Amino acid sequence: MTVKKLVAGNWKMNGSIEANDALVRAVVAGLGHAAPGGRAEAAVCVPAPYLAQVQALCRGTDLALGSQDVSVHAQGAYTGEVSSGMLREFGVRYAIVGHSERRQYHAETDAQVADKAKAALAQGITPIVCVGETLAEREAGRTEEVVKRQLAAVIHVNGHCISEIVVAYEPVWAIGTGKTATPEQAQQVHAVLRAQLKAATDHSDRVRILYGGSMNAANAASLLAQPDIDGGLIGGASLKAPDFLQIITAAAQAQA
Ligand code: PEP
């Protein structure tokens, strides 16, 4: 089974009403040319206050809307949190969970990330589960162990619907640094994750494993040509429409 490649932009804490308007309009205008016939899927994961704005801009287009986080709770006294039910009301299709910036700055644990994935799935939102090793972990030869531990927690909690998730391999040392994993380094880890998914579900070939970490217009094609790289999670380059569209073009062209 060949899955459609997915290119998801992670705006992080960037944007303004004016800038979002120009960016999304430009992406939407170029999408038909970048991925003719919808040969690749594209999404933007935006800061929560802009969900309504971007939902309106995406309405009736092929650009999907995503969030950058989701609460494990459904409702109640959790100041500052946003539930998956709320996200659903804004047409959110994807929710990033376990981004390394949240693991690092908000001390999110593997167990919390797994619960966030569960909360998203409960509302029909596809979690984009981020896993990845730090530079120190890579240098200590612990890459496989770390990403497998992170994914195992999500499989443990979401076993029966694990084929509904998207995984993003994001080596922490490559995020926002301009240092990209080589296609071979990335493929090696993606193959490990694929094997882990295969052991967990008969439908592992349905699960898209994205690469994230300084993916850009210049390096996207070689990364996306790898057999187990099913798309990209794009930070910096998703803030510039021409760059983001070039990555979507590379994904459409790499589509088997
Ligand atoms: C990210 O934030 O998920 C990311 C991959 O960022 P960048 O593309 O800027 O490295």
PDB file of C-alpha atoms and ligand atoms in Angstrom:
ATOM      1  CA  MET A   1       0.000   0.000   0.000  1.00  0.00           C
ATOM      2  CA  THR A   2       1.368   3.408  -0.940  1.00  0.00           C
ATOM      3  CA  VAL A   3       0.414   6.230   1.360  1.00  0.00           C
ATOM      4  CA  LYS A   4       0.176   9.796   0.225  1.00  0.00           C
ATOM      5  CA  LYS A   5       3.121  11.839   1.418  1.00  0.00           C
ATOM      6  CA  LEU A   6       2.338  14.522   3.977  1.00  0.00           C
ATOM      7  CA  VAL A   7       4.108  17.851   4.325  1.00  0.00           C
ATOM      8  CA  ALA A   8       3.122  19.573   7.556  1.00  0.00           C
ATOM      9  CA  GLY A   9       4.301  23.036   8.498  1.00  0.00           C
ATOM     10  CA  ASN A  10       5.001  23.768  12.140  1.00  0.00           C
ATOM     11  CA  TRP A  11       4.826  27.527  12.508  1.00  0.00           C
ATOM     12  CA  LYS A  12       5.863  27.286  16.179  1.00  0.00           C
ATOM     13  CA  MET A  13       5.225  30.596  17.988  1.00  0.00           C
ATOM     14  CA  ASN A  14       5.354  32.708  14.841  1.00  0.00           C
ATOM     15  CA  GLY A  15       2.789  34.652  12.883  1.00  0.00           C
ATOM     16  CA  SER A  16       0.435  37.596  13.008  1.00  0.00           C
ATOM     17  CA  ILE A  17      -3.002  38.110  11.534  1.00  0.00           C
ATOM     18  CA  GLU A  18      -1.505  40.003   8.635  1.00  0.00           C
ATOM     19  CA  ALA A  19       1.406  37.631   8.003  1.00  0.00           C
ATOM     20  CA  ASN A  20      -0.780  34.514   8.285  1.00  0.00           C
ATOM     21  CA  ASP A  21      -3.196  35.897   5.734  1.00  0.00           C
ATOM     22  CA  ALA A  22      -0.460  36.475   3.162  1.00  0.00           C
ATOM     23  CA  LEU A  23       1.284  33.146   3.877  1.00  0.00           C
ATOM     24  CA  VAL A  24      -1.792  30.927   3.721  1.00  0.00           C
ATOM     25  CA  ARG A  25      -3.195  32.659   0.654  1.00  0.00           C
ATOM     26  CA  ALA A  26       0.122  32.148  -1.143  1.00  0.00           C
ATOM     27  CA  VAL A  27       0.338  28.465  -0.127  1.00  0.00           C
ATOM     28  CA  VAL A  28      -3.243  27.816  -1.174  1.00  0.00           C
ATOM     29  CA  ALA A  29      -2.689  29.587  -4.494  1.00  0.00           C
ATOM     30  CA  GLY A  30       0.360  27.449  -5.262  1.00  0.00           C
ATOM     31  CA  LEU A  31      -0.911  24.114  -3.985  1.00  0.00           C
ATOM     32  CA  GLY A  32      -2.582  22.925  -7.198  1.00  0.00           C
ATOM     33  CA  HIS A  33       0.633  23.492  -9.108  1.00  0.00           C
ATOM     34  CA  ALA A  34       2.878  21.990  -6.394  1.00  0.00           C
ATOM     35  CA  ALA A  35       0.819  18.839  -5.906  1.00  0.00           C
ATOM     36  CA  PRO A  36      -1.379  18.423  -8.983  1.00  0.00           C
ATOM     37  CA  GLY A  37      -4.388  16.211  -8.367  1.00  0.00           C
ATOM     38  CA  GLY A  38      -3.613  16.228  -4.656  1.00  0.00           C
ATOM     39  CA  ARG A  39      -0.604  13.938  -5.148  1.00  0.00           C
ATOM     40  CA  ALA A  40       0.761  15.012  -1.770  1.00  0.00           C
ATOM     41  CA  GLU A  41      -1.043  16.264   1.284  1.00  0.00           C
ATOM     42  CA  ALA A  42      -0.202  19.561   2.971  1.00  0.00           C
ATOM     43  CA  ALA A  43      -1.060  20.974   6.375  1.00  0.00           C
ATOM     44  CA  VAL A  44      -0.162  23.935   8.562  1.00  0.00           C
ATOM     45  CA  CYS A  45       0.042  23.591  12.344  1.00  0.00           C
ATOM     46  CA  VAL A  46      -0.612  27.047  13.711  1.00  0.00           C
ATOM     47  CA  PRO A  47      -0.634  28.747  17.136  1.00  0.00           C
ATOM     48  CA  ALA A  48      -4.002  28.227  18.851  1.00  0.00           C
ATOM     49  CA  PRO A  49      -5.204  31.859  18.651  1.00  0.00           C
ATOM     50  CA  TYR A  50      -5.005  31.727  14.856  1.00  0.00           C
ATOM     51  CA  LEU A  51      -7.021  28.535  14.364  1.00  0.00           C
ATOM     52  CA  ALA A  52     -10.213  30.360  13.421  1.00  0.00           C
ATOM     53  CA  GLN A  53      -8.413  32.672  11.022  1.00  0.00           C
ATOM     54  CA  VAL A  54      -6.559  29.864   9.270  1.00  0.00           C
ATOM     55  CA  GLN A  55      -9.621  27.610   9.287  1.00  0.00           C
ATOM     56  CA  ALA A  56     -11.456  30.280   7.292  1.00  0.00           C
ATOM     57  CA  LEU A  57      -8.531  30.666   4.878  1.00  0.00           C
ATOM     58  CA  CYS A  58      -8.295  26.880   4.340  1.00  0.00           C
ATOM     59  CA  ARG A  59     -12.025  26.309   3.905  1.00  0.00           C
ATOM     60  CA  GLY A  60     -12.759  24.664   0.558  1.00  0.00           C
ATOM     61  CA  THR A  61      -9.055  24.163  -0.198  1.00  0.00           C
ATOM     62  CA  ASP A  62      -6.758  21.137   0.053  1.00  0.00           C
ATOM     63  CA  LEU A  63      -4.674  22.688   2.813  1.00  0.00           C
ATOM     64  CA  ALA A  64      -5.371  20.961   6.142  1.00  0.00           C
ATOM     65  CA  LEU A  65      -5.276  22.629   9.528  1.00  0.00           C
ATOM     66  CA  GLY A  66      -3.270  21.431  12.498  1.00  0.00           C
ATOM     67  CA  SER A  67      -2.471  22.394  16.075  1.00  0.00           C
ATOM     68  CA  GLN A  68       0.916  22.268  17.798  1.00  0.00           C
ATOM     69  CA  ASP A  69      -0.267  20.567  20.973  1.00  0.00           C
ATOM     70  CA  VAL A  70      -3.385  19.195  22.658  1.00  0.00           C
ATOM     71  CA  SER A  71      -4.388  18.696  26.273  1.00  0.00           C
ATOM     72  CA  VAL A  72      -4.714  15.226  27.757  1.00  0.00           C
ATOM     73  CA  HIS A  73      -7.879  16.500  29.482  1.00  0.00           C
ATOM     74  CA  ALA A  74     -11.315  16.795  27.920  1.00  0.00           C
ATOM     75  CA  GLN A  75     -12.392  19.872  29.915  1.00  0.00           C
ATOM     76  CA  GLY A  76     -12.198  21.512  33.329  1.00  0.00           C
ATOM     77  CA  ALA A  77      -9.840  23.443  35.573  1.00  0.00           C
ATOM     78  CA  TYR A  78      -6.725  23.298  33.395  1.00  0.00           C
ATOM     79  CA  THR A  79      -5.849  26.930  32.802  1.00  0.00           C
ATOM     80  CA  GLY A  80      -4.172  27.568  29.497  1.00  0.00           C
ATOM     81  CA  GLU A  81      -4.917  24.145  28.040  1.00  0.00           C
ATOM     82  CA  VAL A  82      -6.773  23.445  24.795  1.00  0.00           C
ATOM     83  CA  SER A  83      -8.745  20.207  24.470  1.00  0.00           C
ATOM     84  CA  SER A  84      -9.072  18.006  21.417  1.00  0.00           C
ATOM     85  CA  GLY A  85     -12.822  18.704  21.403  1.00  0.00           C
ATOM     86  CA  MET A  86     -12.102  22.419  21.079  1.00  0.00           C
ATOM     87  CA  LEU A  87      -9.605  21.791  18.294  1.00  0.00           C
ATOM     88  CA  ARG A  88     -12.153  19.711  16.474  1.00  0.00           C
ATOM     89  CA  GLU A  89     -14.612  22.602  16.524  1.00  0.00           C
ATOM     90  CA  PHE A  90     -12.094  24.535  14.448  1.00  0.00           C
ATOM     91  CA  GLY A  91     -11.712  21.794  11.856  1.00  0.00           C
ATOM     92  CA  VAL A  92      -8.302  20.670  13.083  1.00  0.00           C
ATOM     93  CA  ARG A  93      -7.174  17.502  11.319  1.00  0.00           C
ATOM     94  CA  TYR A  94      -3.675  17.081  12.779  1.00  0.00           C
ATOM     95  CA  ALA A  95      -2.207  17.746  16.228  1.00  0.00           C
ATOM     96  CA  ILE A  96       1.533  17.696  16.811  1.00  0.00           C
ATOM     97  CA  VAL A  97       2.286  15.916  20.089  1.00  0.00           C
ATOM     98  CA  GLY A  98       5.603  15.460  21.859  1.00  0.00           C
ATOM     99  CA  HIS A  99       7.545  18.041  19.880  1.00  0.00           C
ATOM    100  CA  SER A 100      11.043  18.186  21.350  1.00  0.00           C
ATOM    101  CA  GLU A 101      10.503  21.828  22.338  1.00  0.00           C
ATOM    102  CA  ARG A 102       7.585  20.733  24.506  1.00  0.00           C
ATOM    103  CA  ARG A 103       9.497  17.779  25.904  1.00  0.00           C
ATOM    104  CA  GLN A 104      12.415  20.101  26.684  1.00  0.00           C
ATOM    105  CA  TYR A 105      10.749  23.333  27.873  1.00  0.00           C
ATOM    106  CA  HIS A 106       7.572  21.864  29.355  1.00  0.00           C
ATOM    107  CA  ALA A 107       9.012  18.616  30.672  1.00  0.00           C
ATOM    108  CA  GLU A 108       6.518  16.498  28.760  1.00  0.00           C
ATOM    109  CA  THR A 109       7.077  12.830  29.437  1.00  0.00           C
ATOM    110  CA  ASP A 110       6.653   9.862  27.099  1.00  0.00           C
ATOM    111  CA  ALA A 111       3.522   8.898  29.043  1.00  0.00           C
ATOM    112  CA  GLN A 112       1.986  12.366  28.651  1.00  0.00           C
ATOM    113  CA  VAL A 113       2.761  12.367  24.940  1.00  0.00           C
ATOM    114  CA  ALA A 114       1.023   8.997  24.636  1.00  0.00           C
ATOM    115  CA  ASP A 115      -2.039  10.380  26.450  1.00  0.00           C
ATOM    116  CA  LYS A 116      -2.069  13.426  24.181  1.00  0.00           C
ATOM    117  CA  ALA A 117      -2.086  11.141  21.154  1.00  0.00           C
ATOM    118  CA  LYS A 118      -5.011   9.281  22.717  1.00  0.00           C
ATOM    119  CA  ALA A 119      -6.919  12.514  23.380  1.00  0.00           C
ATOM    120  CA  ALA A 120      -6.464  13.588  19.762  1.00  0.00           C
ATOM    121  CA  LEU A 121      -7.554  10.219  18.368  1.00  0.00           C
ATOM    122  CA  ALA A 122     -10.655  10.275  20.567  1.00  0.00           C
ATOM    123  CA  GLN A 123     -11.852  13.308  18.588  1.00  0.00           C
ATOM    124  CA  GLY A 124     -10.842  11.975  15.176  1.00  0.00           C
ATOM    125  CA  ILE A 125      -7.738  14.172  15.047  1.00  0.00           C
ATOM    126  CA  THR A 126      -4.564  12.561  13.752  1.00  0.00           C
ATOM    127  CA  PRO A 127      -1.675  13.002  16.169  1.00  0.00           C
ATOM    128  CA  ILE A 128       1.724  13.709  14.649  1.00  0.00           C
ATOM    129  CA  VAL A 129       3.874  12.014  17.270  1.00  0.00           C
ATOM    130  CA  CYS A 130       7.387  13.450  17.410  1.00  0.00           C
ATOM    131  CA  VAL A 131      10.325  11.315  18.457  1.00  0.00           C
ATOM    132  CA  GLY A 132      14.028  12.031  18.260  1.00  0.00           C
ATOM    133  CA  GLU A 133      17.347  11.884  19.999  1.00  0.00           C
ATOM    134  CA  THR A 134      19.546  14.704  21.289  1.00  0.00           C
ATOM    135  CA  LEU A 135      23.083  15.161  20.054  1.00  0.00           C
ATOM    136  CA  ALA A 136      24.461  13.662  23.273  1.00  0.00           C
ATOM    137  CA  GLU A 137      22.222  10.615  22.855  1.00  0.00           C
ATOM    138  CA  ARG A 138      23.326  10.164  19.237  1.00  0.00           C
ATOM    139  CA  GLU A 139      26.960  10.496  20.156  1.00  0.00           C
ATOM    140  CA  ALA A 140      26.480   7.926  22.907  1.00  0.00           C
ATOM    141  CA  GLY A 141      25.045   5.499  20.326  1.00  0.00           C
ATOM    142  CA  ARG A 142      21.609   5.638  21.946  1.00  0.00           C
ATOM    143  CA  THR A 143      19.520   6.897  18.993  1.00  0.00           C
ATOM    144  CA  GLU A 144      17.613   3.648  18.419  1.00  0.00           C
ATOM    145  CA  GLU A 145      16.968   3.048  22.085  1.00  0.00           C
ATOM    146  CA  VAL A 146      15.589   6.591  22.580  1.00  0.00           C
ATOM    147  CA  VAL A 147      13.243   6.720  19.594  1.00  0.00           C
ATOM    148  CA  LYS A 148      11.986   3.190  20.279  1.00  0.00           C
ATOM    149  CA  ARG A 149      11.261   4.073  23.907  1.00  0.00           C
ATOM    150  CA  GLN A 150       9.361   7.205  22.863  1.00  0.00           C
ATOM    151  CA  LEU A 151       7.283   5.352  20.268  1.00  0.00           C
ATOM    152  CA  ALA A 152       6.712   2.343  22.542  1.00  0.00           C
ATOM    153  CA  ALA A 153       4.916   4.556  25.057  1.00  0.00           C
ATOM    154  CA  VAL A 154       2.507   5.723  22.367  1.00  0.00           C
ATOM    155  CA  ILE A 155       1.964   2.180  21.083  1.00  0.00           C
ATOM    156  CA  HIS A 156       1.339   0.965  24.615  1.00  0.00           C
ATOM    157  CA  VAL A 157      -1.490   3.448  25.216  1.00  0.00           C
ATOM    158  CA  ASN A 158      -2.948   3.513  21.684  1.00  0.00           C
ATOM    159  CA  GLY A 159      -2.278  -0.031  20.519  1.00  0.00           C
ATOM    160  CA  HIS A 160      -5.609  -0.760  18.887  1.00  0.00           C
ATOM    161  CA  CYS A 161      -5.595   2.401  16.751  1.00  0.00           C
ATOM    162  CA  ILE A 162      -1.870   2.860  16.268  1.00  0.00           C
ATOM    163  CA  SER A 163      -2.224   2.705  12.478  1.00  0.00           C
ATOM    164  CA  GLU A 164      -4.145   6.008  12.701  1.00  0.00           C
ATOM    165  CA  ILE A 165      -1.160   8.039  13.884  1.00  0.00           C
ATOM    166  CA  VAL A 166       1.544   9.886  11.994  1.00  0.00           C
ATOM    167  CA  VAL A 167       5.087   9.635  13.372  1.00  0.00           C
ATOM    168  CA  ALA A 168       7.683  12.377  12.901  1.00  0.00           C
ATOM    169  CA  TYR A 169      11.336  11.497  13.383  1.00  0.00           C
ATOM    170  CA  GLU A 170      12.966  14.734  14.435  1.00  0.00           C
ATOM    171  CA  PRO A 171      16.562  14.484  15.604  1.00  0.00           C
ATOM    172  CA  VAL A 172      16.740  17.255  18.201  1.00  0.00           C
ATOM    173  CA  TRP A 173      20.174  18.340  16.976  1.00  0.00           C
ATOM    174  CA  ALA A 174      18.711  19.044  13.538  1.00  0.00           C
ATOM    175  CA  ILE A 175      15.743  21.176  14.602  1.00  0.00           C
ATOM    176  CA  GLY A 176      16.190  24.831  13.754  1.00  0.00           C
ATOM    177  CA  THR A 177      19.949  24.381  13.524  1.00  0.00           C
ATOM    178  CA  GLY A 178      20.442  24.171   9.773  1.00  0.00           C
ATOM    179  CA  LYS A 179      22.023  20.734  10.368  1.00  0.00           C
ATOM    180  CA  THR A 180      20.028  18.061   8.568  1.00  0.00           C
ATOM    181  CA  ALA A 181      20.323  14.331   9.037  1.00  0.00           C
ATOM    182  CA  THR A 182      21.702  12.810   5.863  1.00  0.00           C
ATOM    183  CA  PRO A 183      19.115  10.839   3.882  1.00  0.00           C
ATOM    184  CA  GLU A 184      20.921   7.656   4.958  1.00  0.00           C
ATOM    185  CA  GLN A 185      20.934   8.611   8.658  1.00  0.00           C
ATOM    186  CA  ALA A 186      17.244   9.481   8.505  1.00  0.00           C
ATOM    187  CA  GLN A 187      16.300   6.344   6.557  1.00  0.00           C
ATOM    188  CA  GLN A 188      18.126   4.181   9.076  1.00  0.00           C
ATOM    189  CA  VAL A 189      16.004   5.505  11.944  1.00  0.00           C
ATOM    190  CA  HIS A 190      12.805   5.461   9.883  1.00  0.00           C
ATOM    191  CA  ALA A 191      13.407   1.778   9.135  1.00  0.00           C
ATOM    192  CA  VAL A 192      13.755   1.085  12.864  1.00  0.00           C
ATOM    193  CA  LEU A 193      10.476   2.892  13.550  1.00  0.00           C
ATOM    194  CA  ARG A 194       8.750   1.081  10.678  1.00  0.00           C
ATOM    195  CA  ALA A 195       9.831  -2.281  12.079  1.00  0.00           C
ATOM    196  CA  GLN A 196       8.524  -1.289  15.500  1.00  0.00           C
ATOM    197  CA  LEU A 197       5.170  -0.301  14.008  1.00  0.00           C
ATOM    198  CA  LYS A 198       5.081  -3.520  11.994  1.00  0.00           C
ATOM    199  CA  ALA A 199       5.373  -5.524  15.171  1.00  0.00           C
ATOM    200  CA  ALA A 200       2.473  -3.532  16.651  1.00  0.00           C
ATOM    201  CA  THR A 201      -0.044  -3.537  13.806  1.00  0.00           C
ATOM    202  CA  ASP A 202      -0.898  -5.352  10.603  1.00  0.00           C
ATOM    203  CA  HIS A 203      -1.401  -1.925   9.019  1.00  0.00           C
ATOM    204  CA  SER A 204       2.030  -0.404   9.591  1.00  0.00           C
ATOM    205  CA  ASP A 205       2.316   0.464   5.912  1.00  0.00           C
ATOM    206  CA  ARG A 206      -0.514   2.949   6.446  1.00  0.00           C
ATOM    207  CA  VAL A 207       1.444   4.921   9.028  1.00  0.00           C
ATOM    208  CA  ARG A 208       3.303   7.874   7.607  1.00  0.00           C
ATOM    209  CA  ILE A 209       6.717   8.505   9.113  1.00  0.00           C
ATOM    210  CA  LEU A 210       7.776  12.101   8.475  1.00  0.00           C
ATOM    211  CA  TYR A 211      11.271  13.487   8.763  1.00  0.00           C
ATOM    212  CA  GLY A 212      11.750  16.830  10.508  1.00  0.00           C
ATOM    213  CA  GLY A 213      14.868  18.850  11.184  1.00  0.00           C
ATOM    214  CA  SER A 214      15.992  21.670   8.920  1.00  0.00           C
ATOM    215  CA  MET A 215      14.231  20.193   5.900  1.00  0.00           C
ATOM    216  CA  ASN A 216      14.209  22.820   3.190  1.00  0.00           C
ATOM    217  CA  ALA A 217      13.664  23.361  -0.517  1.00  0.00           C
ATOM    218  CA  ALA A 218      17.210  22.234  -1.322  1.00  0.00           C
ATOM    219  CA  ASN A 219      17.391  18.995   0.667  1.00  0.00           C
ATOM    220  CA  ALA A 220      13.755  17.824   0.584  1.00  0.00           C
ATOM    221  CA  ALA A 221      13.956  15.742  -2.597  1.00  0.00           C
ATOM    222  CA  SER A 222      16.836  13.546  -1.427  1.00  0.00           C
ATOM    223  CA  LEU A 223      15.231  12.943   1.979  1.00  0.00           C
ATOM    224  CA  LEU A 224      11.813  12.220   0.481  1.00  0.00           C
ATOM    225  CA  ALA A 225      13.343   9.734  -1.974  1.00  0.00           C
ATOM    226  CA  GLN A 226      14.122   7.350   0.910  1.00  0.00           C
ATOM    227  CA  PRO A 227      11.799   4.348   1.075  1.00  0.00           C
ATOM    228  CA  ASP A 228      10.567   4.939   4.621  1.00  0.00           C
ATOM    229  CA  ILE A 229      10.330   8.745   4.548  1.00  0.00           C
ATOM    230  CA  ASP A 230       6.679   9.569   3.926  1.00  0.00           C
ATOM    231  CA  GLY A 231       6.814  13.323   4.220  1.00  0.00           C
ATOM    232  CA  GLY A 232       8.183  16.143   6.295  1.00  0.00           C
ATOM    233  CA  LEU A 233       7.490  18.194   9.389  1.00  0.00           C
ATOM    234  CA  ILE A 234       8.789  21.603   8.481  1.00  0.00           C
ATOM    235  CA  GLY A 235       9.592  24.420  10.886  1.00  0.00           C
ATOM    236  CA  GLY A 236      11.447  27.455   9.545  1.00  0.00           C
ATOM    237  CA  ALA A 237      10.874  26.731   5.871  1.00  0.00           C
ATOM    238  CA  SER A 238       7.094  26.553   6.369  1.00  0.00           C
ATOM    239  CA  LEU A 239       7.036  30.280   7.091  1.00  0.00           C
ATOM    240  CA  LYS A 240       8.037  31.140   3.522  1.00  0.00           C
ATOM    241  CA  ALA A 241       5.420  30.165   0.967  1.00  0.00           C
ATOM    242  CA  PRO A 242       7.824  29.544  -1.946  1.00  0.00           C
ATOM    243  CA  ASP A 243      10.037  27.267   0.184  1.00  0.00           C
ATOM    244  CA  PHE A 244       7.092  25.392   1.670  1.00  0.00           C
ATOM    245  CA  LEU A 245       5.591  24.929  -1.800  1.00  0.00           C
ATOM    246  CA  GLN A 246       8.886  23.617  -3.170  1.00  0.00           C
ATOM    247  CA  ILE A 247       8.946  20.979  -0.420  1.00  0.00           C
ATOM    248  CA  ILE A 248       5.363  20.026  -1.279  1.00  0.00           C
ATOM    249  CA  THR A 249       6.423  19.775  -4.941  1.00  0.00           C
ATOM    250  CA  ALA A 250       9.297  17.482  -3.953  1.00  0.00           C
ATOM    251  CA  ALA A 251       6.858  15.313  -1.969  1.00  0.00           C
ATOM    252  CA  ALA A 252       4.444  15.090  -4.906  1.00  0.00           C
ATOM    253  CA  GLN A 253       7.282  14.165  -7.241  1.00  0.00           C
ATOM    254  CA  ALA A 254       8.615  11.548  -4.848  1.00  0.00           C
ATOM    255  CA  GLN A 255       5.171   9.952  -4.613  1.00  0.00           C
ATOM    256  CA  ALA A 256       5.499   6.451  -5.974  1.00  0.00           C
TER     257      ALA A 256
HETATM  258  C1  PEP B   1      10.184  21.534  13.752  1.00  0.00           C
HETATM  259  O1  PEP B   1       9.975  22.501  14.462  1.00  0.00           O
HETATM  260  O2  PEP B   1       9.475  20.544  13.863  1.00  0.00           O
HETATM  261  C2  PEP B   1      11.283  21.603  12.784  1.00  0.00           C
HETATM  262  C3  PEP B   1      11.585  20.535  12.111  1.00  0.00           C
HETATM  263  O3  PEP B   1      11.915  22.807  12.663  1.00  0.00           O
HETATM  264  P1  PEP B   1      12.991  23.215  11.532  1.00  0.00           P
HETATM  265  O4  PEP B   1      12.442  22.742  10.208  1.00  0.00           O
HETATM  266  O5  PEP B   1      13.073  24.708  11.616  1.00  0.00           O
HETATM  267  O6  PEP B   1      14.261  22.528  11.866  1.00  0.00           O
END
